[in-house]
Every structure is written in structure tokens, then in C-alpha cells.
Tab-separated table of C-alpha atoms and ligand atoms in Angstrom:
chain	number	residue	atom	x	y	z
A	125	UNK	CA	48.886	-33.134	3.564
A	126	UNK	CA	45.731	-33.303	2.287
A	127	UNK	CA	43.567	-30.433	0.107
A	128	UNK	CA	41.299	-31.692	1.806
A	129	UNK	CA	38.811	-28.729	2.221
A	130	UNK	CA	36.949	-28.349	5.950
A	131	UNK	CA	33.620	-28.683	5.994
A	132	UNK	CA	32.119	-25.228	6.166
A	133	UNK	CA	28.965	-25.501	8.230
A	134	UNK	CA	26.266	-23.294	5.773
A	135	UNK	CA	24.883	-21.153	8.650
A	136	UNK	CA	20.944	-21.359	8.037
A	137	UNK	CA	19.088	-18.279	8.387
A	138	UNK	CA	15.632	-18.652	9.932
A	139	UNK	CA	14.061	-15.483	9.913
A	140	UNK	CA	11.359	-15.570	12.170
A	141	UNK	CA	7.939	-13.625	11.701
A	142	UNK	CA	7.069	-11.279	14.453
A	143	UNK	CA	4.308	-12.834	16.051
A	144	UNK	CA	0.668	-11.831	15.203
A	145	UNK	CA	-0.977	-8.489	17.183
A	146	UNK	CA	-3.876	-8.333	14.681
A	147	UNK	CA	-5.916	-10.868	13.445
A	148	UNK	CA	-8.771	-10.387	11.209
A	149	UNK	CA	-10.668	-14.307	10.275
A	150	UNK	CA	-14.059	-14.443	7.591
A	151	UNK	CA	-15.470	-10.951	7.708
A	152	UNK	CA	-18.736	-9.958	6.237
A	153	UNK	CA	-19.636	-6.674	6.248
A	154	UNK	CA	-24.133	-5.978	4.274
A	155	UNK	CA	-25.664	-2.361	5.117
A	156	UNK	CA	-28.592	-3.454	2.684
A	157	UNK	CA	-30.287	-7.338	2.347
A	158	UNK	CA	-30.306	-6.260	-1.214
A	159	UNK	CA	-26.996	-5.375	-1.890
A	160	UNK	CA	-23.863	-6.555	-2.452
A	161	UNK	CA	-21.952	-6.905	1.144
A	162	UNK	CA	-19.245	-3.718	1.708
A	163	UNK	CA	-17.132	-6.066	2.840
A	164	UNK	CA	-16.735	-10.068	2.314
A	165	UNK	CA	-15.143	-12.477	3.819
A	166	UNK	CA	-12.314	-10.905	4.473
A	167	UNK	CA	-9.014	-12.459	5.872
A	168	UNK	CA	-5.935	-10.726	7.231
A	169	UNK	CA	-3.571	-10.557	9.495
A	170	UNK	CA	-0.703	-8.369	10.770
A	171	UNK	CA	2.305	-8.694	12.821
A	172	UNK	CA	3.728	-6.835	15.801
A	173	UNK	CA	5.143	-3.772	14.263
A	174	UNK	CA	3.857	-4.480	11.002
A	175	UNK	CA	2.764	-1.768	7.857
A	176	UNK	CA	-0.422	-2.900	5.996
A	177	UNK	CA	-1.611	-1.342	3.578
A	178	UNK	CA	-5.540	-1.889	2.105
A	179	UNK	CA	-5.423	-0.530	-1.474
A	180	UNK	CA	-7.813	-0.776	-3.909
A	181	UNK	CA	-10.051	1.646	-6.190
A	182	UNK	CA	-13.016	3.962	-4.301
A	183	UNK	CA	-16.404	2.512	-3.189
A	184	UNK	CA	-13.673	-1.365	-2.984
A	185	UNK	CA	-14.583	-1.760	0.910
A	186	UNK	CA	-11.170	-0.104	2.517
A	187	UNK	CA	-12.619	2.094	4.751
A	188	UNK	CA	-15.316	-0.760	5.990
A	189	UNK	CA	-12.416	-2.894	6.628
A	190	UNK	CA	-11.306	-0.324	9.105
A	191	UNK	CA	-14.065	1.017	10.838
A	192	UNK	CA	-14.916	-3.231	11.802
A	193	UNK	CA	-11.315	-3.680	13.305
A	194	UNK	CA	-12.059	-0.293	15.169
A	195	UNK	CA	-15.273	-0.818	16.149
A	196	UNK	CA	-17.345	1.709	14.377
A	197	UNK	CA	-19.074	-1.554	12.556
A	198	UNK	CA	-20.257	-4.940	13.695
A	199	UNK	CA	-19.769	-7.234	10.981
A	200	UNK	CA	-22.323	-9.890	9.773
A	201	UNK	CA	-19.810	-12.690	10.652
A	202	UNK	CA	-16.538	-13.134	11.303
A	203	UNK	CA	-14.202	-12.679	13.889
A	204	UNK	CA	-10.922	-9.676	14.886
A	205	UNK	CA	-8.758	-10.553	17.765
A	206	UNK	CA	-5.994	-8.035	19.064
A	207	UNK	CA	-2.798	-10.404	20.777
A	208	UNK	CA	-4.778	-12.940	21.019
A	209	UNK	CA	-7.972	-11.537	22.868
A	210	UNK	CA	-11.049	-11.531	20.472
A	211	UNK	CA	-12.379	-8.083	20.055
A	212	UNK	CA	-14.948	-8.784	17.799
A	213	UNK	CA	-17.885	-6.770	19.829
A	214	UNK	CA	-15.590	-4.338	21.986
A	215	UNK	CA	-16.407	-1.372	21.708
A	216	UNK	CA	-13.628	1.024	19.801
A	217	UNK	CA	-12.655	2.801	23.036
A	218	UNK	CA	-12.190	-0.924	24.467
A	219	UNK	CA	-9.834	-2.106	21.861
A	220	UNK	CA	-6.861	0.026	22.601
A	221	UNK	CA	-6.492	0.587	18.640
A	222	UNK	CA	-5.502	3.969	17.467
A	223	UNK	CA	-7.483	6.010	14.719
A	224	UNK	CA	-6.702	9.316	11.973
A	225	UNK	CA	-10.047	9.522	11.049
A	226	UNK	CA	-10.441	11.555	7.405
A	227	UNK	CA	-12.218	14.625	8.984
A	228	UNK	CA	-9.449	15.242	11.824
A	229	UNK	CA	-11.292	15.026	14.773
A	230	UNK	CA	-9.143	18.032	16.330
A	231	UNK	CA	-10.543	19.537	19.280
A	232	UNK	CA	-10.981	22.708	17.643
A	233	UNK	CA	-10.940	25.116	21.165
A	234	UNK	CA	-8.034	23.613	22.228
A	235	UNK	CA	-4.151	24.735	20.644
A	236	UNK	CA	-1.949	22.175	18.247
A	237	UNK	CA	-0.039	20.779	21.106
A	238	UNK	CA	-3.484	20.122	23.823
A	239	UNK	CA	-4.899	18.522	20.861
A	240	UNK	CA	-2.064	16.201	20.867
A	241	UNK	CA	-1.750	16.037	24.955
A	242	UNK	CA	-4.980	15.235	24.991
A	243	UNK	CA	-4.333	11.369	25.024
A	244	UNK	CA	-1.956	11.828	27.627
A	245	UNK	CA	-3.866	13.209	30.192
A	246	UNK	CA	-2.343	10.326	32.624
A	247	UNK	CA	1.106	11.106	32.436
A	248	UNK	CA	2.641	13.415	34.890
A	249	UNK	CA	2.210	16.886	33.090
A	250	UNK	CA	6.204	17.737	31.948
A	251	UNK	CA	6.367	14.528	30.543
A	252	UNK	CA	3.137	14.592	28.429
A	253	UNK	CA	4.396	18.046	27.182
A	254	UNK	CA	7.674	16.671	26.490
A	255	UNK	CA	6.203	13.989	24.466
A	256	UNK	CA	3.622	15.802	23.045
A	257	UNK	CA	6.455	18.700	21.532
A	258	UNK	CA	8.576	15.631	20.477
A	259	UNK	CA	5.339	14.239	18.024
A	260	UNK	CA	5.036	17.329	17.204
A	261	UNK	CA	8.663	18.044	16.128
A	262	UNK	CA	8.528	14.498	13.890
A	263	UNK	CA	5.661	16.216	12.118
A	264	UNK	CA	6.923	19.391	11.478
A	265	UNK	CA	4.786	21.437	13.188
A	266	UNK	CA	6.776	22.431	16.518
A	267	UNK	CA	6.132	26.025	15.173
A	268	UNK	CA	2.721	25.757	15.509
A	269	UNK	CA	1.945	24.265	19.087
A	270	UNK	CA	0.255	27.494	20.276
A	271	UNK	CA	-2.475	27.679	17.483
A	272	UNK	CA	-6.010	26.054	17.017
A	273	UNK	CA	-7.334	23.909	14.452
A	274	UNK	CA	-8.879	26.689	12.468
A	275	UNK	CA	-5.638	28.752	11.658
A	276	UNK	CA	-4.211	25.540	9.150
A	277	UNK	CA	-4.045	24.332	6.475
A	278	UNK	CA	-6.171	20.659	6.037
A	279	UNK	CA	-3.015	19.368	6.037
A	280	UNK	CA	-1.205	20.237	9.109
A	281	UNK	CA	-4.791	19.368	10.648
A	282	UNK	CA	-3.822	15.950	9.518
A	283	UNK	CA	-0.618	15.780	10.778
A	284	UNK	CA	-1.531	17.036	14.177
A	285	UNK	CA	-4.506	14.559	14.160
A	286	UNK	CA	-1.012	11.659	13.052
A	287	UNK	CA	0.362	12.864	15.978
A	288	UNK	CA	-2.180	12.800	18.552
A	289	UNK	CA	-2.713	9.361	17.820
A	290	UNK	CA	0.645	8.456	17.761
A	291	UNK	CA	1.954	10.022	20.947
A	292	UNK	CA	-0.237	7.003	23.135
A	293	UNK	CA	2.059	4.688	21.172
A	294	UNK	CA	-1.385	2.614	20.572
A	295	UNK	CA	0.058	-1.170	19.462
A	296	UNK	CA	-2.472	-1.120	16.392
A	297	UNK	CA	-3.018	2.533	14.653
A	298	UNK	CA	-5.884	2.477	11.768
A	299	UNK	CA	-4.956	5.636	9.316
A	300	UNK	CA	-7.810	6.226	6.287
A	301	UNK	CA	-6.431	7.988	3.777
A	302	UNK	CA	-3.429	10.146	5.612
A	303	UNK	CA	-2.114	12.161	3.176
A	304	UNK	CA	-5.179	12.920	0.688
A	305	UNK	CA	-5.081	15.937	1.735
A	306	UNK	CA	-1.046	16.877	1.165
A	307	UNK	CA	0.498	18.051	-1.927
A	308	UNK	CA	2.133	16.481	-4.150
A	309	UNK	CA	5.911	16.727	-2.816
A	310	UNK	CA	4.217	17.200	1.242
A	311	UNK	CA	2.980	13.708	0.572
A	312	UNK	CA	6.198	11.637	-0.052
A	313	UNK	CA	8.112	13.671	2.265
A	314	UNK	CA	5.347	13.151	5.014
A	315	UNK	CA	4.475	8.935	3.894
A	316	UNK	CA	8.558	8.374	5.238
A	317	UNK	CA	7.701	10.497	8.038
A	318	UNK	CA	5.408	8.783	8.908
A	319	UNK	CA	6.711	5.372	8.381
A	320	UNK	CA	9.892	6.480	10.405
A	321	UNK	CA	7.170	7.488	13.171
A	322	UNK	CA	5.333	4.250	13.073
A	323	UNK	CA	8.095	1.890	13.575
A	324	UNK	CA	10.309	4.170	16.119
A	325	UNK	CA	6.929	4.123	18.312
A	326	UNK	CA	6.997	0.032	17.570
A	327	UNK	CA	2.986	0.582	16.668
A	328	UNK	CA	1.815	-1.274	13.899
A	329	UNK	CA	-0.638	0.151	11.446
A	330	UNK	CA	-3.440	-0.678	8.969
A	331	UNK	CA	-3.629	2.047	5.900
A	332	UNK	CA	-5.970	2.696	3.721
A	333	UNK	CA	-5.092	4.258	0.384
A	334	UNK	CA	-6.423	4.483	-3.255
A	335	UNK	CA	-2.644	5.156	-4.178
A	336	UNK	CA	-0.068	2.373	-5.172
A	337	UNK	CA	2.651	4.257	-5.555
A	338	UNK	CA	1.738	5.295	-1.443
A	339	UNK	CA	0.684	1.461	-0.640
A	340	UNK	CA	4.355	0.991	-2.216
A	341	UNK	CA	5.972	3.616	-0.595
A	342	UNK	CA	5.238	2.850	2.358
A	343	UNK	CA	4.043	-0.701	3.359
A	344	UNK	CA	6.011	-3.948	4.810
A	345	UNK	CA	2.370	-5.922	2.906
A	346	UNK	CA	-0.302	-4.898	0.637
A	347	UNK	CA	-3.212	-6.401	0.684
A	348	UNK	CA	-5.093	-5.358	-3.224
A	349	UNK	CA	-8.746	-4.544	-2.654
A	350	UNK	CA	-11.930	-4.708	-5.470
A	351	UNK	CA	-15.471	-5.114	-4.735
A	352	UNK	CA	-15.657	-5.799	-0.982
A	353	UNK	CA	-12.284	-8.943	-1.021
A	354	UNK	CA	-8.606	-9.589	-0.858
A	355	UNK	CA	-7.935	-10.441	-3.777
A	356	UNK	CA	-4.343	-11.090	-3.294
A	357	UNK	CA	-1.804	-9.980	0.093
A	358	UNK	CA	2.268	-9.830	-0.233
A	359	UNK	CA	4.846	-7.440	0.187
A	360	UNK	CA	5.083	-4.714	-2.755
A	361	UNK	CA	7.413	-6.479	-4.179
A	362	UNK	CA	5.580	-9.632	-4.638
A	363	UNK	CA	2.904	-7.711	-5.376
A	364	UNK	CA	4.323	-6.603	-8.354
A	365	UNK	CA	6.339	-9.104	-9.427
A	366	UNK	CA	3.585	-11.631	-8.978
A	367	UNK	CA	0.177	-10.232	-9.360
A	368	UNK	CA	-2.495	-13.152	-9.669
A	369	UNK	CA	-5.129	-11.419	-11.940
A	370	UNK	CA	-5.770	-8.829	-14.204
A	371	UNK	CA	-6.989	-7.018	-11.882
A	372	UNK	CA	-4.111	-7.090	-9.913
A	373	UNK	CA	-1.621	-6.451	-12.788
A	374	UNK	CA	-3.002	-3.108	-14.182
A	375	UNK	CA	-4.148	-1.559	-10.734
A	376	UNK	CA	-0.715	-2.114	-9.171
A	377	UNK	CA	1.910	-0.569	-11.821
A	378	UNK	CA	1.103	-0.483	-15.614
A	379	UNK	CA	0.942	-4.028	-17.230
A	380	UNK	CA	1.261	-5.253	-20.909
A	381	UNK	CA	-1.624	-8.217	-20.959
A	382	UNK	CA	-1.566	-10.324	-23.191
A	383	UNK	CA	-2.688	-13.558	-24.512
A	384	UNK	CA	-0.550	-16.877	-24.684
A	385	UNK	CA	-0.417	-20.442	-24.665
A	386	UNK	CA	1.231	-21.916	-22.328
A	387	UNK	CA	2.819	-25.516	-21.333
A	388	UNK	CA	4.670	-25.345	-17.897
A	389	UNK	CA	6.911	-23.269	-17.549
A	390	UNK	CA	7.141	-21.237	-20.337
A	391	UNK	CA	4.785	-20.226	-22.726
A	392	UNK	CA	4.052	-18.776	-26.614
A	393	UNK	CA	3.364	-15.056	-26.637
A	394	UNK	CA	3.725	-12.312	-29.987
A	395	UNK	CA	7.145	-11.993	-28.323
A	396	UNK	CA	7.832	-15.535	-28.626
A	397	UNK	CA	8.799	-18.275	-26.307
A	398	UNK	CA	8.512	-16.625	-22.156
A	399	UNK	CA	9.299	-17.750	-19.249
A	400	UNK	CA	6.824	-18.283	-16.826
A	401	UNK	CA	7.208	-17.442	-12.885
A	402	UNK	CA	4.579	-19.908	-12.150
A	403	UNK	CA	3.179	-22.999	-14.344
A	404	UNK	CA	0.577	-22.962	-16.569
A	405	UNK	CA	-0.919	-24.891	-19.270
A	406	UNK	CA	-3.228	-24.037	-21.547
A	407	UNK	CA	-4.819	-20.492	-23.324
A	408	UNK	CA	-4.220	-17.836	-20.972
A	409	UNK	CA	-3.722	-14.345	-20.071
A	410	UNK	CA	0.416	-13.232	-19.048
A	411	UNK	CA	1.136	-9.769	-17.536
A	412	UNK	CA	4.662	-8.089	-18.992
A	413	UNK	CA	5.756	-4.813	-17.358
A	414	UNK	CA	6.595	-2.324	-20.010
A	415	UNK	CA	10.209	-1.818	-18.406
A	416	UNK	CA	10.401	-5.830	-18.728
A	417	UNK	CA	10.615	-4.994	-22.931
A	418	UNK	CA	13.601	-3.589	-24.814
A	419	UNK	CA	13.479	-1.734	-28.073
A	420	UNK	CA	16.153	-1.939	-30.670
A	421	UNK	CA	15.574	0.312	-33.961
A	422	UNK	CA	15.479	-2.312	-36.216
A	423	UNK	CA	14.684	-1.908	-39.966
A	424	UNK	CA	13.390	-6.125	-40.183
A	425	UNK	CA	11.609	-6.274	-36.540
A	426	UNK	CA	8.178	-6.273	-35.800
A	427	UNK	CA	6.861	-3.335	-34.126
A	428	UNK	CA	6.632	-0.006	-35.193
A	429	UNK	CA	6.214	2.583	-32.861
A	430	UNK	CA	3.436	4.554	-33.000
A	431	UNK	CA	3.408	7.447	-30.316
A	432	UNK	CA	6.244	8.569	-27.529
A	433	UNK	CA	5.693	10.354	-24.650
A	434	UNK	CA	9.534	11.959	-22.971
A	435	UNK	CA	9.312	11.563	-19.390
A	436	UNK	CA	12.842	13.134	-17.998
A	437	UNK	CA	13.737	9.865	-16.232
A	438	UNK	CA	12.412	7.811	-18.994
A	439	UNK	CA	10.025	7.330	-21.975
A	440	UNK	CA	6.853	5.422	-22.213
A	441	UNK	CA	6.553	4.534	-26.576
A	442	UNK	CA	3.765	2.519	-28.042
A	443	UNK	CA	4.697	0.073	-30.647
A	444	UNK	CA	2.662	-1.572	-32.775
A	445	UNK	CA	3.818	-5.550	-32.910
A	446	UNK	CA	1.597	-8.451	-33.503
A	447	UNK	CA	-1.650	-7.264	-34.048
A	448	UNK	CA	-1.672	-5.155	-31.099
A	449	UNK	CA	0.046	-2.373	-29.172
A	450	UNK	CA	2.129	-2.319	-26.266
A	451	UNK	CA	3.630	-0.003	-23.832
A	452	UNK	CA	7.255	0.150	-23.618
A	453	UNK	CA	9.158	2.616	-20.662
A	454	UNK	CA	12.509	2.685	-22.229
A	455	UNK	CA	15.638	5.143	-21.103
A	456	UNK	CA	15.015	9.042	-22.261
A	457	UNK	CA	17.726	8.231	-24.229
A	458	UNK	CA	18.713	8.026	-27.539
A	459	UNK	CA	14.478	8.926	-28.537
A	460	UNK	CA	13.557	6.904	-30.966
A	461	UNK	CA	10.621	8.925	-33.262
A	462	UNK	CA	7.991	7.634	-33.992
A	463	UNK	CA	7.555	5.749	-37.398
A	464	UNK	CA	10.837	4.049	-36.574
A	465	UNK	CA	10.571	-0.225	-37.229
A	466	UNK	CA	11.701	-1.474	-34.301
A	467	UNK	CA	12.774	-5.617	-32.545
A	468	UNK	CA	11.482	-5.977	-29.277
A	469	UNK	CA	12.357	-8.084	-26.230
A	470	UNK	CA	11.245	-9.410	-23.305
A	471	UNK	CA	13.267	-10.294	-20.035
A	472	UNK	CA	12.574	-11.331	-17.311
A	473	UNK	CA	10.349	-14.187	-16.945
A	474	UNK	CA	6.425	-12.996	-17.240
A	475	UNK	CA	3.233	-13.982	-15.175
A	476	UNK	CA	0.901	-15.940	-15.764
A	477	UNK	CA	-3.356	-14.686	-14.660
A	478	UNK	CA	-6.234	-15.252	-13.442
A	479	UNK	CA	-9.926	-14.401	-13.832
B	546	LIG	P1	-13.772	2.728	0.088
B	546	LIG	O1	-13.055	3.414	1.756
B	546	LIG	O2	-13.110	1.518	0.000
B	546	LIG	O3	-13.683	3.586	-0.904
B	546	LIG	P2	-15.856	1.794	1.628
B	546	LIG	O4	-15.751	0.804	2.740
B	546	LIG	O5	-16.150	3.413	2.024
B	546	LIG	O6	-14.857	2.054	0.312
B	546	LIG	O7	-17.110	1.200	0.908
B	546	LIG	C1	-17.399	0.377	0.321
B	546	LIG	C2	-19.753	-0.298	-0.030
B	546	LIG	O8	-19.600	-0.016	0.803
B	546	LIG	C3	-19.640	1.013	-1.150
B	546	LIG	O9	-20.274	0.889	-1.495
B	546	LIG	C4	-20.691	2.051	-0.452
B	546	LIG	O10	-21.398	3.356	-0.516
B	546	LIG	C5	-20.935	0.807	1.120
B	546	LIG	N1	-21.263	1.670	2.474
B	546	LIG	C6	-19.954	2.156	3.239
B	546	LIG	N2	-20.472	3.097	4.492
B	546	LIG	C7	-21.792	2.672	4.305
B	546	LIG	C8	-22.615	2.904	4.714
B	546	LIG	N3	-22.239	3.277	6.302
B	546	LIG	N4	-24.011	2.423	4.483
B	546	LIG	C9	-24.442	2.189	3.578
B	546	LIG	N5	-23.579	1.756	2.921
B	546	LIG	C10	-22.239	2.058	2.929
B	547	LIG	MG1	-12.294	5.055	1.568
């Protein structure tokens, strides 16, 4: 008898990425020759069934990018292909892409149901009716099927527009700030419904938003835009955990940006020597998330609480340490009063930034 442990074969799980649906390569659009480009050298892909958000501040080129993909603008340079077919110069109606306009674009003389059925004209009547009612149910508007657009709130109109676009199950849906007319509670509820609807329909989507929380909550991947360019693209977790630049680190969530001297995998900071998420060398800035910092009351500590904001589920503290003020997010209790001396510690690695 031997104690030989049988060799266990560890299965290698290869997660196959779904095939690319949309490929955008080197897209540039300049509205005026003497001004900066609205969209500059933008490249990204959307996989089958994937939901990609374009996230960035107002004027960064999100809508223009979306309109280029939809065919409502012509790029100066670059190429757009859908399932391998070059669609760069096709008119919108030949692209097979659904678009939810920011201003709804509903037909005022048609009822809600008729609006949703509009794209289903080629379907047998009963089937179209059933499908349209299903879509209205999904956007919580089943009871308002016989109203006309002017009898609805802005948010309700937006959901009719969404139902109308999704009814035809286009391979790709473009949504420009689709939740901007909903109140905060409705927005949270609706965005998960919309995600579920898209997934159920098997439609890919590009969603434009300036709301980072929305992008984080909803997207499979996020493209962060600034000044007409994509600055970073990745899953919400990647973007949040490993922002590449100060802009991304500050635009998505909150960050303490600290000077540091890096040597390979670690860096010297006001919090001592910290592990880096990626190697760096020399003088760099590092991003430390407020929830990565813990604080303990300690008379010998190096920090002093200079402000706090109770938020119920957590508490923000502003702590003066090492000649600067850092933001810390801690549990709501125990409350540490302003003026208390505290010891600060950073858990997890921090991110060196470029630019
Ligand atoms: P976002 O949707 O991110 O707020 P836009 O794509 O709408 O940004 O705009 C990007 C830039 O392009 C802005 O400077 C805007 O003023 C300009 N722009 C957008 N559309 C037009 C247009 N039709 N004509 C001229 N300039 C435009
Ligand atoms: Mg816009």
C-alpha cells in the first residue's frame, strides 16, 4: 500500500470571450477645423450581449461617439464595423442599430401601445400586440397603454421610447443618458430593469452617462472619456481598483492623490511604505481610496480629525496628516469627534498614476 495521492487534474477554465459585435477603430470627428476634435482617435469593441458605458464629464464627446456609431454623424477618419461588416458610411436605417434618443422622439398622435408596436409592423398583428404589451410590462407601463405621449411624465415617455426600441430586439442598442429624466429612486430601479431587458433580449448596448454610479452599477465594461478621447476601458471593478490616471481616479469614486517615491513594487508615502498595484519608479502620484484607510483614536497617532460628515451607512472623516488633508470613509460607529488624534493605516495596495 502506498500513500500515493492520485494525481488530480485541475481543469483549466478558459472563459471564452463572446465574439465581437461592434468594432470602432480610430474614430475622429471635428466639427470646426480651428477647434479641438469632439472625438479623437476613439477605438473600442462591444462583444455580443455586452453592455458598454461611455462615461465622462459633459462635453467630452460621448454623444458624438454614439451618434457616429448610429450613423447620425460622419467621422473624419476611422472605421466602424458590425459583425464584421463595414458600416462606417451606411445611413442609420441600414445599420440595424436601435437608438433611444434623449428627447424620446415618440409619435404624439399614437398611443403608448401603438408607439411600441411601431417597429413591429412586419409581425402578425396579434403577435405584435403581445410583444408590445410584454415590453410595456417590463418598463412598468402596462396600465398606460392607451394614453398618448403628452399624457405621460418625462420619465414615462423615456420608458416608452426604450420599450419601442427593444421591441424589435436589435443586436445593438444605443442609449444616451436614458435615465436623466427619472427621479433618483426610479433611476435605480429602472436601470436594473433596463439591464435585465437588454440581457433578456440578447441585445448589446452602448450607454452614455455622466453618472459614475450608474456606469458602475450597470455596465459590463466602462470606457472613461475625457477631451474627446477614451482614457481607460475595463470592467467596473478594474476601473475602480486600478485607475490609470488622476482623472480616472478622481472621476470614478473619490481618491486621495498623494505624492510618493516608488521603487518597483512599493512606494514611500505619508502613510509609510505601501505596496503598489503595478510597478513604478521615481516620483509618482498614487491614488488611495478613502475606504482603504482605517483610523483608530490614538494619542500618539500622526493624524488629527479636522472634520466629519455622518451619512448613516458610513462616515466621512477629513484627517490632517503629513501636511495634507486626507479623506477617510469609515463605519458609522463609533463616532470619532473632530479634534481627536488618530493613527491611520492603509490596507490593500495603492495605485500609481500617470498624468
Ligand atoms: P457629451 O455628450 O460628452 O456631453 P458631445 O459629444 O455632445 O459631449 O460634445 C462634444 C463636443 O463637441 C462639445 O464641445 C460640443 O460642443 C461639440 N459638438 C457636439 N455636437 C456638435 C455639433 N453638432 N456641432 C458643433 N459642435 C458640436
Ligand atoms: Mg451628451
